[in-house]
mmCIF file of C-alpha atoms in Angstrom:
data_model
loop_
_atom_site.group_PDB
_atom_site.id
_atom_site.type_symbol
_atom_site.label_atom_id
_atom_site.label_comp_id
_atom_site.label_asym_id
_atom_site.label_seq_id
_atom_site.Cartn_x
_atom_site.Cartn_y
_atom_site.Cartn_z
ATOM 1 C CA GLU W 1 6.255 -28.882 -10.521
ATOM 2 C CA ASP W 2 7.863 -25.505 -11.183
ATOM 3 C CA GLN W 3 10.615 -24.589 -8.726
ATOM 4 C CA VAL W 4 12.919 -21.654 -8.070
ATOM 5 C CA THR W 5 16.026 -21.611 -5.900
ATOM 6 C CA GLN W 6 18.365 -18.709 -5.221
ATOM 7 C CA SER W 7 21.943 -18.523 -4.031
ATOM 8 C CA PRO W 8 23.583 -17.380 -1.956
ATOM 9 C CA GLU W 9 21.033 -16.899 0.801
ATOM 10 C CA ALA W 10 22.932 -13.830 1.993
ATOM 11 C CA LEU W 11 25.812 -11.818 0.550
ATOM 12 C CA ARG W 12 27.962 -9.082 2.061
ATOM 13 C CA LEU W 13 29.961 -6.906 -0.302
ATOM 14 C CA GLN W 14 32.256 -3.968 0.143
ATOM 15 C CA GLU W 15 31.175 -0.867 -1.719
ATOM 16 C CA GLY W 16 32.507 -1.179 -5.258
ATOM 17 C CA GLU W 17 32.984 -4.960 -5.067
ATOM 18 C CA SER W 18 31.087 -6.467 -8.021
ATOM 19 C CA SER W 19 29.341 -9.836 -7.732
ATOM 20 C CA SER W 20 26.473 -11.969 -9.064
ATOM 21 C CA LEU W 21 23.332 -13.476 -7.597
ATOM 22 C CA ASN W 22 22.049 -16.780 -8.949
ATOM 23 C CA CYS W 23 18.508 -17.933 -9.671
ATOM 24 C CA SER W 24 18.067 -21.561 -10.755
ATOM 25 C CA TYR W 25 14.705 -22.625 -12.071
ATOM 26 C CA THR W 26 12.805 -25.678 -13.224
ATOM 27 C CA VAL W 27 9.768 -24.857 -15.289
ATOM 28 C CA SER W 28 7.809 -26.372 -18.151
ATOM 29 C CA GLY W 29 7.644 -23.736 -20.850
ATOM 30 C CA LEU W 30 9.001 -20.493 -19.480
ATOM 31 C CA ARG W 31 6.639 -17.570 -19.988
ATOM 32 C CA GLY W 32 8.840 -15.126 -18.119
ATOM 33 C CA LEU W 33 11.480 -14.795 -15.407
ATOM 34 C CA PHE W 34 11.239 -11.788 -13.137
ATOM 35 C CA TRP W 35 13.641 -10.024 -10.797
ATOM 36 C CA TYR W 36 12.407 -7.885 -7.925
ATOM 37 C CA ARG W 37 14.068 -5.880 -5.192
ATOM 38 C CA GLN W 38 12.503 -5.775 -1.711
ATOM 39 C CA ASP W 39 13.484 -3.364 1.034
ATOM 40 C CA PRO W 40 12.631 -4.234 4.652
ATOM 41 C CA GLY W 41 8.957 -3.678 5.487
ATOM 42 C CA LYS W 42 8.058 -2.842 1.884
ATOM 43 C CA GLY W 43 6.551 -4.616 -1.089
ATOM 44 C CA PRO W 44 8.775 -5.977 -3.862
ATOM 45 C CA GLU W 45 9.788 -3.511 -6.570
ATOM 46 C CA PHE W 46 9.885 -4.785 -10.142
ATOM 47 C CA LEU W 47 13.293 -4.715 -11.833
ATOM 48 C CA PHE W 48 13.364 -6.903 -14.978
ATOM 49 C CA THR W 49 11.491 -9.451 -17.068
ATOM 50 C CA LEU W 50 13.424 -11.936 -19.208
ATOM 51 C CA TYR W 51 11.622 -14.130 -21.702
ATOM 52 C CA SER W 52 14.158 -16.302 -23.530
ATOM 53 C CA ALA W 53 17.643 -17.741 -23.129
ATOM 54 C CA GLY W 54 20.355 -15.314 -24.159
ATOM 55 C CA GLU W 55 18.342 -12.262 -23.242
ATOM 56 C CA GLU W 56 20.004 -9.545 -21.152
ATOM 57 C CA LYS W 57 18.635 -6.391 -19.532
ATOM 58 C CA GLU W 58 20.384 -3.582 -17.693
ATOM 59 C CA LYS W 59 19.388 -0.877 -15.268
ATOM 60 C CA GLU W 60 21.997 1.338 -13.649
ATOM 61 C CA ARG W 61 24.396 -1.006 -11.798
ATOM 62 C CA LEU W 62 22.252 -4.103 -12.377
ATOM 63 C CA LYS W 63 22.359 -6.511 -15.303
ATOM 64 C CA ALA W 64 20.155 -9.583 -15.593
ATOM 65 C CA THR W 65 20.948 -12.525 -17.855
ATOM 66 C CA LEU W 66 19.067 -15.717 -18.687
ATOM 67 C CA THR W 67 19.990 -19.237 -19.738
ATOM 68 C CA LYS W 68 17.730 -22.279 -20.085
ATOM 69 C CA LYS W 69 18.267 -23.205 -16.432
ATOM 70 C CA GLU W 70 19.513 -20.098 -14.636
ATOM 71 C CA SER W 71 19.378 -16.373 -14.386
ATOM 72 C CA PHE W 72 22.063 -14.154 -12.956
ATOM 73 C CA LEU W 73 21.741 -10.691 -11.508
ATOM 74 C CA HIS W 74 25.116 -8.999 -11.882
ATOM 75 C CA ILE W 75 25.796 -6.029 -9.627
ATOM 76 C CA THR W 76 28.628 -3.787 -10.780
ATOM 77 C CA ALA W 77 30.365 -1.487 -8.285
ATOM 78 C CA PRO W 78 27.514 -1.687 -5.764
ATOM 79 C CA LYS W 79 26.663 1.134 -3.397
ATOM 80 C CA PRO W 80 25.142 0.900 0.100
ATOM 81 C CA GLU W 81 21.749 1.873 -1.318
ATOM 82 C CA ASP W 82 21.761 -1.381 -3.312
ATOM 83 C CA SER W 83 21.337 -3.258 -0.029
ATOM 84 C CA ALA W 84 18.045 -5.178 -0.203
ATOM 85 C CA THR W 85 16.620 -8.639 -0.739
ATOM 86 C CA TYR W 86 16.543 -9.625 -4.404
ATOM 87 C CA LEU W 87 13.757 -11.977 -5.450
ATOM 88 C CA CYS W 88 13.540 -14.124 -8.563
ATOM 89 C CA ALA W 89 10.229 -15.480 -9.869
ATOM 90 C CA VAL W 90 9.060 -17.539 -12.838
ATOM 91 C CA ALA W 91 5.835 -17.977 -14.749
ATOM 92 C CA GLY W 92 5.542 -21.296 -16.594
ATOM 93 C CA ARG W 93 3.044 -22.578 -19.099
ATOM 94 C CA THR W 94 1.901 -25.405 -16.835
ATOM 95 C CA SER W 95 1.654 -23.175 -13.767
ATOM 96 C CA TYR W 96 -1.246 -21.335 -15.396
ATOM 97 C CA ASP W 97 -1.838 -18.212 -13.300
ATOM 98 C CA LYS W 98 0.751 -18.919 -10.612
ATOM 99 C CA VAL W 99 4.026 -17.044 -10.422
ATOM 100 C CA ILE W 100 6.552 -18.997 -8.349
ATOM 101 C CA PHE W 101 8.923 -16.942 -6.195
ATOM 102 C CA GLY W 102 12.317 -17.978 -4.920
ATOM 103 C CA PRO W 103 13.398 -17.431 -1.311
ATOM 104 C CA GLY W 104 15.536 -14.409 -2.184
ATOM 105 C CA THR W 105 19.121 -13.279 -1.653
ATOM 106 C CA SER W 106 19.747 -10.722 1.071
ATOM 107 C CA LEU W 107 22.439 -8.313 -0.115
ATOM 108 C CA SER W 108 24.333 -6.012 2.218
ATOM 109 C CA VAL W 109 26.757 -3.467 0.762
ATOM 110 C CA ILE W 110 29.178 -2.101 3.334
ATOM 111 C CA PRO W 111 30.613 1.417 2.881
ATOM 112 C CA GLU F 1 -2.404 8.201 -5.344
ATOM 113 C CA THR F 2 -0.227 6.229 -7.710
ATOM 114 C CA GLY F 3 0.693 2.582 -8.093
ATOM 115 C CA VAL F 4 -0.777 0.070 -5.674
ATOM 116 C CA THR F 5 -2.015 1.137 -2.256
ATOM 117 C CA GLN F 6 -2.989 -1.022 0.717
ATOM 118 C CA THR F 7 -4.830 -0.261 3.930
ATOM 119 C CA PRO F 8 -4.363 -0.647 6.766
ATOM 120 C CA ARG F 9 -0.571 -0.838 6.914
ATOM 121 C CA HIS F 10 -0.651 -2.564 10.289
ATOM 122 C CA LEU F 11 -3.391 -4.665 11.877
ATOM 123 C CA VAL F 12 -3.602 -6.496 15.187
ATOM 124 C CA MET F 13 -6.582 -8.764 15.691
ATOM 125 C CA GLY F 14 -7.794 -11.454 18.004
ATOM 126 C CA MET F 15 -8.634 -14.938 16.828
ATOM 127 C CA THR F 16 -12.391 -14.231 16.992
ATOM 128 C CA ASN F 17 -12.329 -10.896 15.164
ATOM 129 C CA LYS F 18 -13.448 -10.165 11.629
ATOM 130 C CA LYS F 19 -11.433 -7.651 9.636
ATOM 131 C CA SER F 20 -10.779 -6.747 6.008
ATOM 132 C CA LEU F 21 -7.696 -5.731 4.066
ATOM 133 C CA LYS F 22 -8.105 -3.334 1.168
ATOM 134 C CA CYS F 23 -6.041 -2.943 -1.984
ATOM 135 C CA GLU F 24 -6.444 -0.384 -4.766
ATOM 136 C CA GLN F 25 -4.450 -0.145 -7.981
ATOM 137 C CA HIS F 26 -4.202 3.045 -10.025
ATOM 138 C CA LEU F 27 -2.395 1.470 -12.999
ATOM 139 C CA GLY F 28 -5.308 0.402 -15.177
ATOM 140 C CA HIS F 29 -4.321 -3.256 -14.807
ATOM 141 C CA ASN F 30 -6.612 -6.226 -15.387
ATOM 142 C CA ALA F 31 -5.191 -8.729 -12.890
ATOM 143 C CA MET F 32 -4.806 -8.512 -9.116
ATOM 144 C CA TYR F 33 -3.207 -10.820 -6.570
ATOM 145 C CA TRP F 34 -2.965 -11.546 -2.872
ATOM 146 C CA TYR F 35 0.283 -12.945 -1.479
ATOM 147 C CA LYS F 36 1.358 -13.976 2.011
ATOM 148 C CA GLN F 37 4.948 -13.351 3.093
ATOM 149 C CA SER F 38 6.126 -15.041 6.274
ATOM 150 C CA ALA F 39 9.565 -14.714 7.794
ATOM 151 C CA LYS F 40 12.200 -16.870 6.094
ATOM 152 C CA LYS F 41 9.707 -18.223 3.535
ATOM 153 C CA PRO F 42 9.167 -17.372 -0.148
ATOM 154 C CA LEU F 43 6.200 -15.324 -1.203
ATOM 155 C CA GLU F 44 3.112 -17.546 -1.237
ATOM 156 C CA LEU F 45 0.449 -16.847 -3.819
ATOM 157 C CA MET F 46 -3.055 -16.896 -2.318
ATOM 158 C CA PHE F 47 -5.478 -15.675 -4.973
ATOM 159 C CA VAL F 48 -5.469 -14.323 -8.518
ATOM 160 C CA TYR F 49 -8.227 -12.277 -10.088
ATOM 161 C CA SER F 50 -8.454 -11.447 -13.769
ATOM 162 C CA LEU F 51 -11.088 -8.940 -14.847
ATOM 163 C CA GLU F 52 -12.851 -9.444 -11.511
ATOM 164 C CA GLU F 53 -13.018 -13.222 -11.942
ATOM 165 C CA ARG F 54 -11.122 -15.441 -9.513
ATOM 166 C CA VAL F 55 -8.804 -17.586 -11.638
ATOM 167 C CA GLU F 56 -6.562 -19.082 -8.970
ATOM 168 C CA ASN F 57 -7.128 -20.194 -5.391
ATOM 169 C CA ASN F 58 -3.902 -21.669 -4.112
ATOM 170 C CA SER F 59 -5.422 -24.012 -1.507
ATOM 171 C CA VAL F 60 -6.093 -21.159 0.895
ATOM 172 C CA PRO F 61 -8.134 -21.887 4.060
ATOM 173 C CA SER F 62 -11.690 -20.604 4.025
ATOM 174 C CA ARG F 63 -10.965 -18.203 6.869
ATOM 175 C CA PHE F 64 -9.496 -16.011 4.114
ATOM 176 C CA SER F 65 -12.177 -14.742 1.737
ATOM 177 C CA PRO F 66 -11.250 -12.529 -1.240
ATOM 178 C CA GLU F 67 -13.508 -10.090 -3.004
ATOM 179 C CA CYS F 68 -12.905 -8.168 -6.226
ATOM 180 C CA PRO F 69 -15.794 -5.759 -6.893
ATOM 181 C CA ASN F 70 -14.056 -4.139 -9.884
ATOM 182 C CA SER F 71 -10.691 -4.260 -11.618
ATOM 183 C CA SER F 72 -9.219 -1.540 -9.393
ATOM 184 C CA HIS F 73 -10.155 -2.875 -5.961
ATOM 185 C CA LEU F 74 -9.381 -6.067 -4.101
ATOM 186 C CA PHE F 75 -10.320 -7.057 -0.571
ATOM 187 C CA LEU F 76 -9.264 -9.861 1.716
ATOM 188 C CA HIS F 77 -11.820 -10.621 4.410
ATOM 189 C CA LEU F 78 -10.414 -12.275 7.498
ATOM 190 C CA HIS F 79 -12.265 -14.249 10.168
ATOM 191 C CA THR F 80 -11.345 -16.702 12.880
ATOM 192 C CA LEU F 81 -7.653 -16.460 12.108
ATOM 193 C CA GLN F 82 -4.879 -18.393 13.834
ATOM 194 C CA PRO F 83 -1.611 -17.006 15.244
ATOM 195 C CA GLU F 84 0.281 -18.714 12.403
ATOM 196 C CA ASP F 85 -1.584 -16.439 9.983
ATOM 197 C CA SER F 86 0.499 -13.529 11.246
ATOM 198 C CA ALA F 87 2.491 -12.291 8.243
ATOM 199 C CA LEU F 88 2.911 -9.509 5.709
ATOM 200 C CA TYR F 89 0.024 -9.610 3.229
ATOM 201 C CA LEU F 90 0.905 -8.159 -0.128
ATOM 202 C CA CYS F 91 -1.370 -7.088 -2.935
ATOM 203 C CA ALA F 92 -0.107 -6.853 -6.510
ATOM 204 C CA SER F 93 -1.440 -6.062 -9.949
ATOM 205 C CA SER F 94 -0.336 -6.742 -13.514
ATOM 206 C CA GLN F 95 -1.466 -5.656 -16.939
ATOM 207 C CA ASP F 96 -2.780 -9.137 -17.643
ATOM 208 C CA ARG F 97 -2.902 -12.515 -15.897
ATOM 209 C CA PRO F 98 0.295 -14.664 -15.837
ATOM 210 C CA THR F 99 -0.919 -16.795 -18.762
ATOM 211 C CA SER F 100 -0.575 -13.711 -20.938
ATOM 212 C CA SER F 101 2.418 -11.566 -21.807
ATOM 213 C CA TYR F 102 3.474 -8.362 -20.040
ATOM 214 C CA ASN F 103 2.608 -9.892 -16.713
ATOM 215 C CA GLU F 104 5.202 -8.346 -14.448
ATOM 216 C CA GLN F 105 3.562 -7.559 -11.144
ATOM 217 C CA PHE F 106 3.578 -4.319 -9.209
ATOM 218 C CA PHE F 107 3.230 -4.622 -5.469
ATOM 219 C CA GLY F 108 1.716 -2.523 -2.747
ATOM 220 C CA PRO F 109 3.510 -1.820 0.539
ATOM 221 C CA GLY F 110 1.708 -4.632 2.356
ATOM 222 C CA THR F 111 -0.336 -4.999 5.525
ATOM 223 C CA ARG F 112 1.551 -6.314 8.553
ATOM 224 C CA LEU F 113 -0.959 -8.594 10.295
ATOM 225 C CA THR F 114 -0.564 -9.855 13.840
ATOM 226 C CA VAL F 115 -3.042 -12.403 15.198
ATOM 227 C CA LEU F 116 -3.108 -12.700 18.961
#
């Protein structure tokens, strides 16, 4: 059964203090790994899709990387507006039309 | 309107009421989804529709009844709900179903449902 775990559960950073969020996954035949950002009371906002190990994508202060077992979301010099819950999700070949979401990492960036 | 819209944004209902949630996507996508998000739990997939055909029912109780009249609209009909059904219900759409490529999902703002 496909599974996704994320760590840490919560992270507090000072403004400008770079760090990484981890997404560990178990899936048979990865079709895609997705990162989303969710602000309180809102729907998730799509950030990145990664398809194969070694792939990297960047957007402003965020960089997502992928290995065969993990994905990392690197946040460089974060700002308070980066505070949100970051969700990781996977689509696997044996999950058919299901996308499995992880529990998320709640990030707080303190000015 | 752009993206994915949901109405109502907030809903309070009794256990004997019947209500419906509405979702509309303005992205020209072929797949639509209903998710349930409860506090401290991961997003739970409920239903997937591809080109108006239901392709996934993730063991959802029959008190939740989806309807997809066309590729732009999705409804979730609710009846005889329980207090534990209180949650944020999210609608999403993607270009194609997850078994295809380019399947990143775009979410609406959600409906906050409270069952008394």
